[in-house]
Amino acid sequence: MAVIKPFKGIRPPQNLVEEVASRPYDVLNSEEARAEAGDNEKSLYHIIKPEIDFPAGTDEHEEKVYTKAAENFQKFQDKGWLLQDDKEQYYLYAQTMNGKTQYGLVVCAYVDDYMNGVIKKHELTRRDKEEDRMKHVRANNANIEPVFFAYPDNDILDKIVARYAAGQPVYDFIAPGDGFRHQFWCIDQEDDMEEITRQFAAMPALYIADGHHRSAAAALVGAEKAKQNPGHKGDEEYNFFMAVCFPANQLTIIDYNRVVKDLNGLTPAEFLAALEKNFVVEEKGADIYHPAALHNFGLYLDGRWYSLTAKPGTYNDNDPIGVLDVTISSNLILDEILGIKDLRSDKRIDFVGGIRGLGELSKRVDSGEMKVALALYPVSMKQLMDIADTGNIMPPKTTWFEPKLRSGLVIHKLS
């Protein structure tokens, strides 16, 4: 059963939220963060991408960079750009993209739930990325950015959320760049907080949608602090980390596509012929072809789009991993034909989030940077949850959630 608790959030004053809030640390590089922050000293990038306060080219993993993050976090509090709420509460965070709104409850999740598998993951993490986020959490003694969870649909929580969403939000703004709307409310009524806690306690699992490295880092630092504290009781703030939890039925996973630099020594004609062993190949012309269903792929090569449909018998419907289109394409195209064995390390392949549109695929091929592009039908939330429930792990670069959580709306301190 899932353990959550309210917390005393650290937040920007209403009139400063748009100056403070930022995109997440892992969706842009240092130079992009430097450009977005510009001369805005209140930008959260000074805390989550603190290398922007050093000369260009500074290694973001140097100790002085983590130290700078902590200095800036303290500075934001000293100057009143971030203020801590007086009482523990939950929060409600809404995101609107393309006319569709999803509502997430901002809670503190329990470190032990991550360790014992109540909080379920569907991706592997890399130790170097975990360590980077652990250093950031240690330096700031805080979860500066939340992780992104899904929870099983719940009518009682839906009603509580709807009641608060009908009220006046404390934050309401359109983010620059992506044009998405972000709204935020405080859930501070005792009865509602108790009911939210009770409803989560009845859930057998929570699911990491996005933020596997942040989740791992937060939980590992919490466990580390427990071990270091001779008076550890289990209810200390470090036993919890910040998450935004959305009902699964509100979330949409969009496609996560592939581009490859070469055809592994094959001519285009030889490559297409090789595909016919496991796929029905149909030429679609110059207009973008969107995959129509599971096991159907879009392929862009030499100025033309093709439909590829996996033939029966090339996948196993009873295998939760083998049935995924990322597995089918990895095994039968990337590995078998193009010789790409390891998606995490092979420099011949790159990945393009569906938010950029399929036009980005043809653009990268037409530029000569890449030789071929592969468009995939998106994974469903049911597939993600089934895989997590069975203890399986999805292949790399399978899921892309949009919109991304806006960072800086609320922060959780570990003490």
C-alpha positions as a Markdown table, in Angstrom:
| # | Residue | x | y | z |
|---|---|---|---|---|
| 1 | Met | 0.0 | 0.0 | 0.0 |
| 2 | Ala | 1.3 | 3.5 | -0.9 |
| 3 | Val | 2.4 | 5.8 | 1.9 |
| 4 | Ile | 2.2 | 9.5 | 1.2 |
| 5 | Lys | 2.2 | 12.7 | 3.4 |
| 6 | Pro | 1.6 | 16.4 | 3.0 |
| 7 | Phe | 4.6 | 18.8 | 3.4 |
| 8 | Lys | 5.5 | 22.4 | 3.9 |
| 9 | Gly | 6.3 | 23.4 | 0.4 |
| 10 | Ile | 8.9 | 26.1 | -0.5 |
| 11 | Arg | 7.4 | 28.2 | -3.3 |
| 12 | Pro | 7.8 | 31.5 | -5.1 |
| 13 | Pro | 5.4 | 34.4 | -4.2 |
| 14 | Gln | 2.6 | 34.6 | -6.7 |
| 15 | Asn | 4.0 | 37.6 | -8.5 |
| 16 | Leu | 7.4 | 35.9 | -9.1 |
| 17 | Val | 6.4 | 32.4 | -10.2 |
| 18 | Glu | 6.8 | 33.1 | -13.9 |
| 19 | Glu | 10.3 | 34.4 | -13.3 |
| 20 | Val | 11.3 | 31.5 | -11.1 |
| 21 | Ala | 9.7 | 28.5 | -12.9 |
| 22 | Ser | 11.7 | 26.6 | -15.5 |
| 23 | Arg | 11.8 | 23.6 | -17.6 |
| 24 | Pro | 13.3 | 20.4 | -16.0 |
| 25 | Tyr | 17.0 | 20.1 | -15.7 |
| 26 | Asp | 17.2 | 17.1 | -18.1 |
| 27 | Val | 15.4 | 18.5 | -21.1 |
| 28 | Leu | 18.0 | 21.1 | -22.1 |
| 29 | Asn | 21.7 | 21.4 | -22.1 |
| 30 | Ser | 23.9 | 24.0 | -20.3 |
| 31 | Glu | 24.0 | 26.5 | -23.1 |
| 32 | Glu | 20.2 | 26.3 | -23.7 |
| 33 | Ala | 19.7 | 26.9 | -19.9 |
| 34 | Arg | 22.2 | 29.8 | -20.0 |
| 35 | Ala | 20.2 | 31.4 | -22.9 |
| 36 | Glu | 16.8 | 30.8 | -21.3 |
| 37 | Ala | 17.9 | 32.3 | -18.0 |
| 38 | Gly | 19.5 | 35.3 | -19.7 |
| 39 | Asp | 19.8 | 38.1 | -17.2 |
| 40 | Asn | 17.0 | 36.7 | -15.0 |
| 41 | Glu | 18.7 | 36.2 | -11.6 |
| 42 | Lys | 15.5 | 34.6 | -10.2 |
| 43 | Ser | 15.4 | 31.8 | -12.8 |
| 44 | Leu | 15.5 | 28.3 | -11.2 |
| 45 | Tyr | 18.2 | 27.4 | -13.7 |
| 46 | His | 20.6 | 29.0 | -11.2 |
| 47 | Ile | 19.8 | 26.1 | -8.9 |
| 48 | Ile | 19.1 | 23.2 | -11.2 |
| 49 | Lys | 21.7 | 24.1 | -13.9 |
| 50 | Pro | 24.1 | 26.1 | -11.8 |
| 51 | Glu | 27.0 | 25.7 | -14.3 |
| 52 | Ile | 25.4 | 28.7 | -16.0 |
| 53 | Asp | 27.0 | 30.8 | -13.3 |
| 54 | Phe | 30.4 | 29.7 | -14.4 |
| 55 | Pro | 32.3 | 30.3 | -17.7 |
| 56 | Ala | 30.9 | 28.4 | -20.7 |
| 57 | Gly | 32.3 | 24.9 | -20.9 |
| 58 | Thr | 32.5 | 24.4 | -17.2 |
| 59 | Asp | 31.9 | 20.7 | -16.3 |
| 60 | Glu | 28.4 | 20.5 | -14.7 |
| 61 | His | 29.6 | 17.7 | -12.5 |
| 62 | Glu | 32.4 | 19.6 | -10.7 |
| 63 | Glu | 32.0 | 19.9 | -7.0 |
| 64 | Lys | 31.9 | 23.7 | -7.2 |
| 65 | Val | 28.9 | 23.5 | -9.4 |
| 66 | Tyr | 26.9 | 21.5 | -6.8 |
| 67 | Thr | 28.1 | 23.9 | -4.1 |
| 68 | Lys | 26.9 | 26.8 | -6.2 |
| 69 | Ala | 23.4 | 25.2 | -6.5 |
| 70 | Ala | 23.2 | 25.2 | -2.7 |
| 71 | Glu | 24.4 | 28.8 | -2.4 |
| 72 | Asn | 21.8 | 29.9 | -4.9 |
| 73 | Phe | 19.0 | 27.9 | -3.2 |
| 74 | Gln | 19.8 | 29.7 | 0.0 |
| 75 | Lys | 20.1 | 33.0 | -1.8 |
| 76 | Phe | 16.6 | 32.5 | -3.3 |
| 77 | Gln | 15.2 | 32.0 | 0.2 |
| 78 | Asp | 17.1 | 34.9 | 1.8 |
| 79 | Lys | 15.8 | 37.2 | -0.9 |
| 80 | Gly | 12.2 | 36.0 | -0.6 |
| 81 | Trp | 12.1 | 34.6 | -4.1 |
| 82 | Leu | 11.2 | 31.2 | -2.4 |
| 83 | Leu | 9.2 | 31.1 | 0.8 |
| 84 | Gln | 8.2 | 28.1 | 2.9 |
| 85 | Asp | 4.5 | 27.5 | 3.7 |
| 86 | Asp | 3.5 | 27.6 | 7.4 |
| 87 | Lys | 1.7 | 24.3 | 7.5 |
| 88 | Glu | 1.9 | 20.9 | 5.8 |
| 89 | Gln | -0.4 | 20.5 | 2.9 |
| 90 | Tyr | -0.9 | 18.8 | -0.4 |
| 91 | Tyr | -1.0 | 20.7 | -3.7 |
| 92 | Leu | -2.8 | 20.4 | -7.0 |
| 93 | Tyr | -1.0 | 21.0 | -10.2 |
| 94 | Ala | -2.8 | 21.2 | -13.6 |
| 95 | Gln | -1.2 | 21.3 | -17.0 |
| 96 | Thr | -3.0 | 22.1 | -20.2 |
| 97 | Met | -1.7 | 21.2 | -23.6 |
| 98 | Asn | -3.6 | 21.4 | -26.9 |
| 99 | Gly | -6.9 | 22.0 | -25.0 |
| 100 | Lys | -6.4 | 18.9 | -22.7 |
| 101 | Thr | -5.9 | 19.3 | -19.0 |
| 102 | Gln | -4.4 | 16.8 | -16.6 |
| 103 | Tyr | -4.5 | 17.2 | -12.8 |
| 104 | Gly | -1.7 | 16.0 | -10.5 |
| 105 | Leu | -1.6 | 15.8 | -6.7 |
| 106 | Val | 1.7 | 17.0 | -5.3 |
| 107 | Val | 2.6 | 14.8 | -2.4 |
| 108 | Cys | 5.6 | 13.4 | -0.5 |
| 109 | Ala | 6.2 | 9.7 | -1.5 |
| 110 | Tyr | 7.8 | 7.3 | 0.9 |
| 111 | Val | 11.4 | 6.2 | 0.4 |
| 112 | Asp | 10.7 | 2.7 | 1.7 |
| 113 | Asp | 7.9 | 2.3 | -1.0 |
| 114 | Tyr | 10.6 | 2.9 | -3.6 |
| 115 | Met | 12.9 | 0.4 | -2.0 |
| 116 | Asn | 10.3 | -2.3 | -1.6 |
| 117 | Gly | 8.7 | -2.0 | -5.0 |
| 118 | Val | 5.4 | -0.3 | -4.1 |
| 119 | Ile | 6.6 | 2.5 | -6.3 |
| 120 | Lys | 7.2 | 0.6 | -9.6 |
| 121 | Lys | 9.6 | 1.5 | -12.3 |
| 122 | His | 9.7 | 0.5 | -16.0 |
| 123 | Glu | 13.2 | 1.7 | -17.0 |
| 124 | Leu | 16.7 | 0.9 | -15.9 |
| 125 | Thr | 18.8 | 3.8 | -14.4 |
| 126 | Arg | 22.4 | 4.6 | -15.0 |
| 127 | Arg | 24.6 | 4.9 | -11.9 |
| 128 | Asp | 26.4 | 8.0 | -13.2 |
| 129 | Lys | 23.1 | 9.8 | -13.6 |
| 130 | Glu | 21.9 | 8.6 | -10.3 |
| 131 | Glu | 25.0 | 9.9 | -8.6 |
| 132 | Asp | 24.7 | 13.3 | -10.3 |
| 133 | Arg | 21.2 | 13.7 | -8.9 |
| 134 | Met | 22.2 | 12.4 | -5.5 |
| 135 | Lys | 24.9 | 15.0 | -5.3 |
| 136 | His | 22.4 | 17.7 | -6.1 |
| 137 | Val | 19.9 | 16.4 | -3.5 |
| 138 | Arg | 22.7 | 16.2 | -0.9 |
| 139 | Ala | 24.0 | 19.7 | -1.6 |
| 140 | Asn | 20.6 | 21.3 | -1.4 |
| 141 | Asn | 19.2 | 19.0 | 1.3 |
| 142 | Ala | 16.0 | 19.2 | -0.8 |
| 143 | Asn | 14.1 | 17.8 | -3.7 |
| 144 | Ile | 14.2 | 20.8 | -5.9 |
| 145 | Glu | 12.3 | 19.1 | -8.7 |
| 146 | Pro | 9.5 | 16.6 | -8.4 |
| 147 | Val | 9.2 | 13.2 | -10.0 |
| 148 | Phe | 6.2 | 12.3 | -12.2 |
| 149 | Phe | 4.0 | 9.4 | -11.0 |
| 150 | Ala | 0.8 | 7.8 | -12.2 |
| 151 | Tyr | -1.7 | 6.2 | -9.9 |
| 152 | Pro | -4.7 | 3.9 | -10.6 |
| 153 | Asp | -7.9 | 5.8 | -11.4 |
| 154 | Asn | -9.8 | 6.8 | -8.3 |
| 155 | Asp | -13.3 | 8.4 | -8.3 |
| 156 | Ile | -13.0 | 9.9 | -4.7 |
| 157 | Leu | -9.7 | 11.6 | -5.6 |
| 158 | Asp | -11.3 | 12.9 | -8.8 |
| 159 | Lys | -14.0 | 14.6 | -6.8 |
| 160 | Ile | -11.6 | 16.3 | -4.4 |
| 161 | Val | -9.5 | 17.5 | -7.3 |
| 162 | Ala | -12.5 | 18.8 | -9.2 |
| 163 | Arg | -13.6 | 20.8 | -6.1 |
| 164 | Tyr | -10.3 | 22.5 | -5.7 |
| 165 | Ala | -9.8 | 23.0 | -9.5 |
| 166 | Ala | -13.1 | 25.0 | -9.5 |
| 167 | Gly | -11.5 | 27.5 | -7.1 |
| 168 | Gln | -9.1 | 30.3 | -7.8 |
| 169 | Pro | -5.5 | 29.0 | -8.4 |
| 170 | Val | -2.6 | 30.5 | -6.6 |
| 171 | Tyr | -0.6 | 30.3 | -9.9 |
| 172 | Asp | -2.0 | 30.5 | -13.4 |
| 173 | Phe | 0.3 | 31.2 | -16.3 |
| 174 | Ile | 1.3 | 30.2 | -19.8 |
| 175 | Ala | 4.9 | 29.1 | -20.0 |
| 176 | Pro | 7.1 | 30.7 | -22.6 |
| 177 | Gly | 8.4 | 28.6 | -25.4 |
| 178 | Asp | 6.0 | 25.6 | -25.2 |
| 179 | Gly | 2.8 | 27.7 | -24.7 |
| 180 | Phe | 1.4 | 25.2 | -22.1 |
| 181 | Arg | -0.8 | 26.5 | -19.2 |
| 182 | His | 0.2 | 25.7 | -15.7 |
| 183 | Gln | -2.1 | 26.1 | -12.7 |
| 184 | Phe | -1.5 | 25.4 | -9.0 |
| 185 | Trp | -3.7 | 25.2 | -5.9 |
| 186 | Cys | -3.1 | 24.5 | -2.2 |
| 187 | Ile | -5.0 | 21.6 | -0.6 |
| 188 | Asp | -5.0 | 22.6 | 3.0 |
| 189 | Gln | -8.3 | 21.4 | 4.5 |
| 190 | Glu | -7.7 | 18.7 | 7.1 |
| 191 | Asp | -10.5 | 16.4 | 6.0 |
| 192 | Asp | -9.4 | 16.5 | 2.4 |
| 193 | Met | -5.8 | 15.8 | 3.3 |
| 194 | Glu | -6.8 | 12.9 | 5.4 |
| 195 | Glu | -9.0 | 11.5 | 2.6 |
| 196 | Ile | -6.2 | 11.8 | 0.1 |
| 197 | Thr | -3.8 | 10.0 | 2.4 |
| 198 | Arg | -6.3 | 7.3 | 3.0 |
| 199 | Gln | -7.1 | 6.8 | -0.7 |
| 200 | Phe | -3.4 | 6.4 | -1.5 |
| 201 | Ala | -3.0 | 4.0 | 1.4 |
| 202 | Ala | -5.5 | 1.7 | -0.4 |
| 203 | Met | -3.5 | 1.7 | -3.7 |
| 204 | Pro | -1.3 | -1.4 | -4.2 |
| 205 | Ala | 1.2 | 0.6 | -6.3 |
| 206 | Leu | 2.3 | 3.9 | -7.8 |
| 207 | Tyr | 4.1 | 4.0 | -11.1 |
| 208 | Ile | 7.0 | 6.2 | -12.2 |
| 209 | Ala | 6.0 | 7.8 | -15.4 |
| 210 | Asp | 9.0 | 10.1 | -15.8 |
| 211 | Gly | 12.0 | 10.8 | -13.6 |
| 212 | His | 13.5 | 7.4 | -12.9 |
| 213 | His | 16.9 | 8.9 | -12.0 |
| 214 | Arg | 15.4 | 11.6 | -9.7 |
| 215 | Ser | 13.3 | 8.9 | -8.0 |
| 216 | Ala | 16.3 | 6.7 | -7.4 |
| 217 | Ala | 18.5 | 9.6 | -6.2 |
| 218 | Ala | 15.9 | 10.9 | -3.8 |
| 219 | Ala | 15.2 | 7.4 | -2.3 |
| 220 | Leu | 18.9 | 6.6 | -2.1 |
| 221 | Val | 19.8 | 9.9 | -0.3 |
| 222 | Gly | 16.9 | 9.3 | 2.0 |
| 223 | Ala | 18.1 | 5.8 | 2.9 |
| 224 | Glu | 21.6 | 7.2 | 3.3 |
| 225 | Lys | 20.4 | 9.8 | 5.8 |
| 226 | Ala | 18.5 | 7.2 | 7.7 |
| 227 | Lys | 21.7 | 5.1 | 8.1 |
| 228 | Gln | 23.7 | 8.1 | 9.2 |
| 229 | Asn | 21.2 | 9.2 | 11.8 |
| 230 | Pro | 21.7 | 7.2 | 15.1 |
| 231 | Gly | 18.4 | 8.5 | 16.3 |
| 232 | His | 16.5 | 7.6 | 13.2 |
| 233 | Lys | 12.8 | 7.0 | 13.9 |
| 234 | Gly | 11.3 | 6.7 | 10.4 |
| 235 | Asp | 9.1 | 9.8 | 10.3 |
| 236 | Glu | 11.9 | 12.3 | 9.5 |
| 237 | Glu | 11.4 | 14.5 | 6.4 |
| 238 | Tyr | 14.3 | 12.8 | 4.6 |
| 239 | Asn | 12.2 | 9.6 | 4.5 |
| 240 | Phe | 10.0 | 11.2 | 1.9 |
| 241 | Phe | 10.5 | 12.8 | -1.6 |
| 242 | Met | 8.4 | 15.0 | -3.8 |
| 243 | Ala | 6.2 | 13.6 | -6.5 |
| 244 | Val | 3.4 | 14.8 | -8.7 |
| 245 | Cys | 0.8 | 12.0 | -9.1 |
| 246 | Phe | -1.6 | 11.9 | -12.0 |
| 247 | Pro | -4.5 | 9.4 | -12.6 |
| 248 | Ala | -3.4 | 7.0 | -15.3 |
| 249 | Asn | -6.4 | 7.7 | -17.4 |
| 250 | Gln | -5.4 | 11.4 | -17.9 |
| 251 | Leu | -1.9 | 10.7 | -19.2 |
| 252 | Thr | -0.9 | 10.3 | -22.8 |
| 253 | Ile | 2.4 | 8.7 | -23.9 |
| 254 | Ile | 3.6 | 10.1 | -27.2 |
| 255 | Asp | 5.8 | 8.4 | -29.7 |
| 256 | Tyr | 9.6 | 8.2 | -29.2 |
| 257 | Asn | 11.2 | 7.8 | -32.6 |
| 258 | Arg | 14.6 | 6.7 | -34.0 |
| 259 | Val | 17.1 | 8.1 | -36.6 |
| 260 | Val | 20.1 | 6.2 | -37.8 |
| 261 | Lys | 23.3 | 7.5 | -39.4 |
| 262 | Asp | 23.8 | 4.7 | -42.0 |
| 263 | Leu | 22.4 | 1.5 | -43.5 |
| 264 | Asn | 25.2 | -0.8 | -42.2 |
| 265 | Gly | 26.8 | -1.1 | -45.7 |
| 266 | Leu | 23.5 | -1.8 | -47.5 |
| 267 | Thr | 22.1 | 0.1 | -50.4 |
| 268 | Pro | 18.5 | 1.5 | -49.9 |
| 269 | Ala | 17.2 | -1.2 | -52.2 |
| 270 | Glu | 19.0 | -3.9 | -50.2 |
| 271 | Phe | 17.7 | -2.5 | -46.9 |
| 272 | Leu | 14.1 | -2.4 | -48.1 |
| 273 | Ala | 14.5 | -6.0 | -49.4 |
| 274 | Ala | 15.8 | -7.1 | -46.0 |
| 275 | Leu | 12.9 | -5.6 | -44.3 |
| 276 | Glu | 10.5 | -7.7 | -46.3 |
| 277 | Lys | 11.5 | -10.8 | -44.4 |
| 278 | Asn | 9.6 | -9.7 | -41.3 |
| 279 | Phe | 7.5 | -6.8 | -42.5 |
| 280 | Val | 4.9 | -6.0 | -45.1 |
| 281 | Val | 6.5 | -3.0 | -46.8 |
| 282 | Glu | 4.3 | -0.4 | -48.6 |
| 283 | Glu | 5.6 | 2.8 | -50.2 |
| 284 | Lys | 3.5 | 5.8 | -49.2 |
| 285 | Gly | 5.2 | 8.7 | -51.1 |
| 286 | Ala | 6.6 | 12.0 | -50.0 |
| 287 | Asp | 3.9 | 12.9 | -47.5 |
| 288 | Ile | 4.6 | 12.0 | -43.8 |
| 289 | Tyr | 3.2 | 8.6 | -42.8 |
| 290 | His | 2.0 | 8.2 | -39.2 |
| 291 | Pro | 1.9 | 4.7 | -37.9 |
| 292 | Ala | -1.7 | 3.6 | -37.8 |
| 293 | Ala | -1.7 | 1.0 | -35.0 |
| 294 | Leu | 0.5 | -1.2 | -32.8 |
| 295 | His | 3.1 | -3.2 | -34.9 |
| 296 | Asn | 2.8 | -0.6 | -37.7 |
| 297 | Phe | 5.8 | 1.6 | -38.3 |
| 298 | Gly | 6.7 | 4.6 | -40.4 |
| 299 | Leu | 10.0 | 4.6 | -42.3 |
| 300 | Tyr | 11.6 | 7.5 | -44.0 |
| 301 | Leu | 14.4 | 6.8 | -46.5 |
| 302 | Asp | 15.6 | 8.7 | -49.6 |
| 303 | Gly | 12.8 | 11.3 | -49.6 |
| 304 | Arg | 10.0 | 8.7 | -49.3 |
| 305 | Trp | 7.9 | 7.3 | -46.5 |
| 306 | Tyr | 7.0 | 3.7 | -46.1 |
| 307 | Ser | 4.6 | 1.7 | -44.0 |
| 308 | Leu | 6.1 | -1.3 | -42.2 |
| 309 | Thr | 3.7 | -3.8 | -40.7 |
| 310 | Ala | 5.2 | -6.6 | -38.6 |
| 311 | Lys | 4.2 | -10.0 | -39.9 |
| 312 | Pro | 2.3 | -12.5 | -37.6 |
| 313 | Gly | 4.8 | -14.7 | -35.8 |
| 314 | Thr | 7.5 | -12.1 | -35.6 |
| 315 | Tyr | 6.4 | -11.1 | -32.0 |
| 316 | Asn | 4.7 | -12.8 | -29.0 |
| 317 | Asp | 1.5 | -11.3 | -27.8 |
| 318 | Asn | 1.9 | -13.1 | -24.5 |
| 319 | Asp | 5.3 | -11.5 | -23.8 |
| 320 | Pro | 4.8 | -8.0 | -22.2 |
| 321 | Ile | 8.2 | -6.9 | -23.5 |
| 322 | Gly | 8.4 | -8.8 | -26.7 |
| 323 | Val | 5.1 | -7.4 | -27.9 |
| 324 | Leu | 6.3 | -3.8 | -27.6 |
| 325 | Asp | 7.0 | -2.0 | -30.9 |
| 326 | Val | 10.3 | -0.8 | -29.5 |
| 327 | Thr | 11.3 | -4.4 | -29.0 |
| 328 | Ile | 10.1 | -5.5 | -32.4 |
| 329 | Ser | 11.9 | -2.6 | -34.2 |
| 330 | Ser | 15.1 | -3.1 | -32.0 |
| 331 | Asn | 15.3 | -6.8 | -32.7 |
| 332 | Leu | 14.2 | -7.0 | -36.3 |
| 333 | Ile | 15.5 | -3.8 | -37.8 |
| 334 | Leu | 18.1 | -2.1 | -35.6 |
| 335 | Asp | 19.9 | -5.2 | -34.5 |
| 336 | Glu | 19.2 | -7.8 | -37.3 |
| 337 | Ile | 19.6 | -5.5 | -40.3 |
| 338 | Leu | 21.5 | -2.4 | -39.1 |
| 339 | Gly | 23.8 | -4.1 | -36.5 |
| 340 | Ile | 22.9 | -1.8 | -33.6 |
| 341 | Lys | 23.1 | -4.0 | -30.5 |
| 342 | Asp | 23.0 | -1.5 | -27.7 |
| 343 | Leu | 20.6 | 1.5 | -27.9 |
| 344 | Arg | 22.3 | 3.1 | -24.8 |
| 345 | Ser | 25.8 | 3.3 | -26.2 |
| 346 | Asp | 25.7 | 3.0 | -30.0 |
| 347 | Lys | 26.7 | 6.4 | -31.6 |
| 348 | Arg | 25.0 | 5.6 | -34.9 |
| 349 | Ile | 21.5 | 6.0 | -33.5 |
| 350 | Asp | 19.7 | 9.0 | -32.0 |
| 351 | Phe | 16.2 | 9.4 | -30.5 |
| 352 | Val | 13.6 | 12.0 | -31.3 |
| 353 | Gly | 10.6 | 12.8 | -29.0 |
| 354 | Gly | 7.3 | 12.8 | -30.7 |
| 355 | Ile | 6.6 | 16.3 | -29.4 |
| 356 | Arg | 8.8 | 17.5 | -32.3 |
| 357 | Gly | 6.6 | 15.9 | -34.9 |
| 358 | Leu | 7.5 | 13.5 | -37.6 |
| 359 | Gly | 8.7 | 16.3 | -39.8 |
| 360 | Glu | 11.8 | 16.4 | -37.5 |
| 361 | Leu | 12.6 | 12.9 | -38.7 |
| 362 | Ser | 12.5 | 13.7 | -42.4 |
| 363 | Lys | 14.4 | 17.0 | -41.7 |
| 364 | Arg | 17.3 | 15.1 | -40.1 |
| 365 | Val | 17.4 | 12.6 | -42.9 |
| 366 | Asp | 17.1 | 15.2 | -45.7 |
| 367 | Ser | 19.9 | 17.2 | -44.1 |
| 368 | Gly | 22.3 | 14.3 | -44.6 |
| 369 | Glu | 23.0 | 14.0 | -40.9 |
| 370 | Met | 21.0 | 10.7 | -40.8 |
| 371 | Lys | 20.3 | 8.1 | -43.4 |
| 372 | Val | 17.0 | 6.6 | -42.2 |
| 373 | Ala | 14.2 | 7.4 | -39.7 |
| 374 | Leu | 11.8 | 5.1 | -37.9 |
| 375 | Ala | 8.5 | 6.3 | -36.5 |
| 376 | Leu | 6.8 | 4.2 | -33.8 |
| 377 | Tyr | 3.3 | 4.0 | -32.5 |
| 378 | Pro | 3.2 | 5.1 | -28.9 |
| 379 | Val | 3.1 | 2.8 | -25.9 |
| 380 | Ser | -0.1 | 2.9 | -23.9 |
| 381 | Met | -0.4 | 3.5 | -20.1 |
| 382 | Lys | -1.9 | 0.0 | -19.7 |
| 383 | Gln | 1.2 | -1.5 | -21.3 |
| 384 | Leu | 3.5 | 0.6 | -19.1 |
| 385 | Met | 1.6 | -0.4 | -15.9 |
| 386 | Asp | 1.4 | -4.1 | -17.0 |
| 387 | Ile | 5.1 | -4.2 | -17.5 |
| 388 | Ala | 5.9 | -2.5 | -14.2 |
| 389 | Asp | 3.4 | -4.9 | -12.4 |
| 390 | Thr | 5.2 | -7.9 | -13.8 |
| 391 | Gly | 8.6 | -6.6 | -12.7 |
| 392 | Asn | 9.8 | -6.2 | -16.3 |
| 393 | Ile | 11.8 | -3.3 | -17.7 |
| 394 | Met | 11.1 | -1.5 | -21.0 |
| 395 | Pro | 13.8 | -1.1 | -23.6 |
| 396 | Pro | 15.6 | 2.3 | -23.6 |
| 397 | Lys | 13.8 | 5.4 | -25.0 |
| 398 | Thr | 10.4 | 3.8 | -25.0 |
| 399 | Thr | 8.1 | 6.5 | -23.4 |
| 400 | Trp | 7.9 | 10.2 | -23.9 |
| 401 | Phe | 5.4 | 12.1 | -21.7 |
| 402 | Glu | 4.3 | 15.6 | -22.5 |
| 403 | Pro | 3.8 | 18.2 | -21.2 |
| 404 | Lys | 6.8 | 18.1 | -18.9 |
| 405 | Leu | 6.4 | 19.2 | -15.3 |
| 406 | Arg | 7.4 | 22.8 | -14.7 |
| 407 | Ser | 10.1 | 23.0 | -12.1 |
| 408 | Gly | 10.1 | 25.7 | -9.3 |
| 409 | Leu | 6.4 | 25.7 | -8.5 |
| 410 | Val | 7.1 | 23.9 | -5.2 |
| 411 | Ile | 10.2 | 22.4 | -3.5 |
| 412 | His | 10.5 | 19.9 | -0.7 |
| 413 | Lys | 13.2 | 20.3 | 2.0 |
| 414 | Leu | 14.6 | 17.2 | 3.7 |
| 415 | Ser | 14.7 | 18.7 | 7.2 |
